[in-house]
Amino acid sequence: MHFHILTLFPEMVLNGLGTSITGRAMANNLLSVEAVNIRDYANNKHNRVDDYPYGGGAGMLMQAEPVYGAYRAVEDSIQERTGKEGRTRVVYLSPQGGTFSQSMAEEFAKEEDLILLCGHYEGIDERVLEEIVTDYVSIGDYVLTGGELPAMVIVDAVSRLIPGVLHNDTSAEFESFQDNLLEYPQYTRPASFMEREVPPILLSGNHPKVEEWRRQQSILRTMERRPDLMEKAELTKQDIKFIKSLDK
Ligand code: ADE
C-alpha cells in the first residue's frame, strides 16, 4: 500500500513512521510513505503558503493553490504508475471529521493508494477542500496544532492490517475491538509478581477452558471500561448466558 502525506512538515511524519514496525514494513516494501512538502508548490518567491482570511478574524489560512499543486503532483504520479483513471481517496485530517475507528482503518486498508492532507494554521481554504477531499477524519474531540500526528495515527492503524506487517498474522485479529470487545488481560513470566499470581487457568494447559476464560474476561472488561461498546458487541448464546449468570 502507498501512503502519500501532503504536509508542511515532511520530516516529522517520515521520522515518526520510519521507526519501529511501520519503518520495518517500509524497508520490506510492504508499504511506502511519501511525504510531499506543500511549500514546494508555493507560487511566490518567499515560499509562503498562508494568508489572511477574507472577512477578517484571527489566524492565517493555508492557501488553495499550493495544496492543490501538491495534490495534483501526487495524483498524476499515481495515475502514471497504476494506469488507472479513477480518483484516489483524499483524507483531510480535521477535528470536524468523523471519528477514526477500527472499521475505518479496515476500509482504508483496501485502498492501493491513500492521500492524507495535513492542515496547519487555522485551516485550509474551503475551495480546495471541496475540490479534492473525499473523507474528513478526526482522531478525537480535541484540537491539535496540525494534521501530522493524526495522519501518522491513521498510517499506523492501517499498516498493521496489511498482511506481513505484523509478524504474527493472527495478532491483528485477536485484540481489542474484535467483535467490538476489549482484549482480555495477558500475563508473562514470572508467574508471581509482587505477590500477584497469574490466573491459574492460564497455567492449566486446558485450551478450551483458557479460551472460555479469555472470552469472559473480554466481556467483563468491556462492561467495566467501555460499556458504550456493549451495544455493538457481537455476542454468542454462550456469552449471553455468561452475562446473565453475573446477575445471580
Ligand atoms: N487536526 C487538529 N486536530 C485534529 C484532530 N483531533 N483530528 C484530526 N485532525 C486534527
PDB file of C-alpha atoms in Angstrom, residues 64-166:
ATOM      1  CA  ALA A  64      -5.745  26.701  -2.014  1.00  0.00           C
ATOM      2  CA  GLU A  65      -3.137  26.768  -4.809  1.00  0.00           C
ATOM      3  CA  PRO A  66      -0.134  25.114  -3.111  1.00  0.00           C
ATOM      4  CA  VAL A  67      -2.393  22.443  -1.591  1.00  0.00           C
ATOM      5  CA  TYR A  68      -3.910  21.756  -4.985  1.00  0.00           C
ATOM      6  CA  GLY A  69      -0.460  21.725  -6.646  1.00  0.00           C
ATOM      7  CA  ALA A  70       0.829  19.128  -4.179  1.00  0.00           C
ATOM      8  CA  TYR A  71      -2.311  17.022  -4.636  1.00  0.00           C
ATOM      9  CA  ARG A  72      -2.118  17.231  -8.454  1.00  0.00           C
ATOM     10  CA  ALA A  73       1.518  16.104  -8.495  1.00  0.00           C
ATOM     11  CA  VAL A  74       0.713  13.081  -6.323  1.00  0.00           C
ATOM     12  CA  GLU A  75      -2.471  12.155  -8.208  1.00  0.00           C
ATOM     13  CA  ASP A  76      -0.663  12.401 -11.555  1.00  0.00           C
ATOM     14  CA  SER A  77       2.181  10.168 -10.354  1.00  0.00           C
ATOM     15  CA  ILE A  78      -0.295   7.599  -9.006  1.00  0.00           C
ATOM     16  CA  GLN A  79      -2.148   7.527 -12.323  1.00  0.00           C
ATOM     17  CA  GLU A  80       1.110   7.177 -14.200  1.00  0.00           C
ATOM     18  CA  ARG A  81       2.157   4.245 -12.018  1.00  0.00           C
ATOM     19  CA  THR A  82      -1.162   2.380 -11.957  1.00  0.00           C
ATOM     20  CA  GLY A  83      -2.602   3.389 -15.331  1.00  0.00           C
ATOM     21  CA  LYS A  84      -5.934   3.795 -13.534  1.00  0.00           C
ATOM     22  CA  GLU A  85      -8.145   6.776 -14.283  1.00  0.00           C
ATOM     23  CA  GLY A  86     -10.162   6.867 -11.030  1.00  0.00           C
ATOM     24  CA  ARG A  87      -9.537   9.411  -8.289  1.00  0.00           C
ATOM     25  CA  THR A  88      -7.506   8.473  -5.254  1.00  0.00           C
ATOM     26  CA  ARG A  89      -9.156   8.809  -1.866  1.00  0.00           C
ATOM     27  CA  VAL A  90      -8.041  12.013  -0.130  1.00  0.00           C
ATOM     28  CA  VAL A  91      -8.399  12.090   3.654  1.00  0.00           C
ATOM     29  CA  TYR A  92      -8.336  15.536   5.277  1.00  0.00           C
ATOM     30  CA  LEU A  93      -7.375  15.353   8.949  1.00  0.00           C
ATOM     31  CA  SER A  94      -9.612  17.734  10.851  1.00  0.00           C
ATOM     32  CA  PRO A  95     -11.422  17.873  14.179  1.00  0.00           C
ATOM     33  CA  GLN A  96     -14.544  18.435  12.055  1.00  0.00           C
ATOM     34  CA  GLY A  97     -14.351  14.928  10.555  1.00  0.00           C
ATOM     35  CA  GLY A  98     -15.998  11.705  11.633  1.00  0.00           C
ATOM     36  CA  THR A  99     -14.100   9.974  14.432  1.00  0.00           C
ATOM     37  CA  PHE A 100     -11.482   7.500  13.223  1.00  0.00           C
ATOM     38  CA  SER A 101     -12.265   3.890  14.128  1.00  0.00           C
ATOM     39  CA  GLN A 102     -11.035   0.361  13.539  1.00  0.00           C
ATOM     40  CA  SER A 103     -13.707  -0.121  10.866  1.00  0.00           C
ATOM     41  CA  MET A 104     -12.444   2.997   9.028  1.00  0.00           C
ATOM     42  CA  ALA A 105      -8.914   1.566   9.240  1.00  0.00           C
ATOM     43  CA  GLU A 106     -10.201  -1.673   7.684  1.00  0.00           C
ATOM     44  CA  GLU A 107     -11.882   0.271   4.903  1.00  0.00           C
ATOM     45  CA  PHE A 108      -8.761   2.349   4.148  1.00  0.00           C
ATOM     46  CA  ALA A 109      -6.621  -0.819   4.132  1.00  0.00           C
ATOM     47  CA  LYS A 110      -8.476  -1.928   0.973  1.00  0.00           C
ATOM     48  CA  GLU A 111      -7.056   1.031  -0.998  1.00  0.00           C
ATOM     49  CA  GLU A 112      -3.894   0.696  -3.047  1.00  0.00           C
ATOM     50  CA  ASP A 113      -3.090   4.385  -2.548  1.00  0.00           C
ATOM     51  CA  LEU A 114      -4.253   6.809   0.115  1.00  0.00           C
ATOM     52  CA  ILE A 115      -3.593  10.556   0.181  1.00  0.00           C
ATOM     53  CA  LEU A 116      -3.577  12.218   3.608  1.00  0.00           C
ATOM     54  CA  LEU A 117      -3.842  16.007   3.759  1.00  0.00           C
ATOM     55  CA  CYS A 118      -2.463  17.724   6.864  1.00  0.00           C
ATOM     56  CA  GLY A 119      -3.693  21.218   7.676  1.00  0.00           C
ATOM     57  CA  HIS A 120      -1.957  23.886   9.736  1.00  0.00           C
ATOM     58  CA  TYR A 121      -2.665  27.391  10.999  1.00  0.00           C
ATOM     59  CA  GLU A 122      -6.417  27.951  11.273  1.00  0.00           C
ATOM     60  CA  GLY A 123      -7.247  25.598   8.406  1.00  0.00           C
ATOM     61  CA  ILE A 124      -7.280  25.424   4.620  1.00  0.00           C
ATOM     62  CA  ASP A 125      -9.170  27.480   2.029  1.00  0.00           C
ATOM     63  CA  GLU A 126     -12.539  25.733   1.668  1.00  0.00           C
ATOM     64  CA  ARG A 127     -12.478  25.685  -2.136  1.00  0.00           C
ATOM     65  CA  VAL A 128      -9.557  23.275  -2.448  1.00  0.00           C
ATOM     66  CA  LEU A 129     -11.117  21.016   0.172  1.00  0.00           C
ATOM     67  CA  GLU A 130     -14.344  20.919  -1.881  1.00  0.00           C
ATOM     68  CA  GLU A 131     -12.291  20.093  -4.958  1.00  0.00           C
ATOM     69  CA  ILE A 132     -10.100  17.251  -3.663  1.00  0.00           C
ATOM     70  CA  VAL A 133     -11.219  15.825  -0.283  1.00  0.00           C
ATOM     71  CA  THR A 134     -13.217  12.582  -0.216  1.00  0.00           C
ATOM     72  CA  ASP A 135     -13.107  11.868   3.563  1.00  0.00           C
ATOM     73  CA  TYR A 136     -12.964  14.179   6.597  1.00  0.00           C
ATOM     74  CA  VAL A 137     -11.443  12.330   9.552  1.00  0.00           C
ATOM     75  CA  SER A 138     -10.823  13.364  13.175  1.00  0.00           C
ATOM     76  CA  ILE A 139      -8.849  11.281  15.664  1.00  0.00           C
ATOM     77  CA  GLY A 140     -10.865  12.563  18.617  1.00  0.00           C
ATOM     78  CA  ASP A 141     -12.597  15.532  20.157  1.00  0.00           C
ATOM     79  CA  TYR A 142      -9.578  17.709  20.897  1.00  0.00           C
ATOM     80  CA  VAL A 143      -7.670  20.199  18.793  1.00  0.00           C
ATOM     81  CA  LEU A 144      -4.062  19.577  17.736  1.00  0.00           C
ATOM     82  CA  THR A 145      -1.670  22.061  16.126  1.00  0.00           C
ATOM     83  CA  GLY A 146      -1.712  20.232  12.803  1.00  0.00           C
ATOM     84  CA  GLY A 147      -2.788  17.111  10.940  1.00  0.00           C
ATOM     85  CA  GLU A 148       0.587  15.337  11.037  1.00  0.00           C
ATOM     86  CA  LEU A 149       0.048  13.342  14.240  1.00  0.00           C
ATOM     87  CA  PRO A 150      -3.462  12.290  13.126  1.00  0.00           C
ATOM     88  CA  ALA A 151      -2.065  11.255   9.716  1.00  0.00           C
ATOM     89  CA  MET A 152       0.576   9.144  11.466  1.00  0.00           C
ATOM     90  CA  VAL A 153      -2.120   7.567  13.630  1.00  0.00           C
ATOM     91  CA  ILE A 154      -4.038   6.561  10.505  1.00  0.00           C
ATOM     92  CA  VAL A 155      -0.984   5.203   8.691  1.00  0.00           C
ATOM     93  CA  ASP A 156      -0.071   3.171  11.782  1.00  0.00           C
ATOM     94  CA  ALA A 157      -3.555   1.712  12.290  1.00  0.00           C
ATOM     95  CA  VAL A 158      -3.970   0.867   8.589  1.00  0.00           C
ATOM     96  CA  SER A 159      -0.440  -0.520   8.185  1.00  0.00           C
ATOM     97  CA  ARG A 160      -0.828  -3.177  10.836  1.00  0.00           C
ATOM     98  CA  LEU A 161      -3.781  -4.602   8.867  1.00  0.00           C
ATOM     99  CA  ILE A 162      -1.608  -5.161   5.781  1.00  0.00           C
ATOM    100  CA  PRO A 163      -0.617  -8.843   5.543  1.00  0.00           C
ATOM    101  CA  GLY A 164       3.010  -9.347   6.599  1.00  0.00           C
ATOM    102  CA  VAL A 165       3.383  -6.085   8.538  1.00  0.00           C
ATOM    103  CA  LEU A 166       2.872  -7.807  11.873  1.00  0.00           C
TER     104      LEU A 166
END
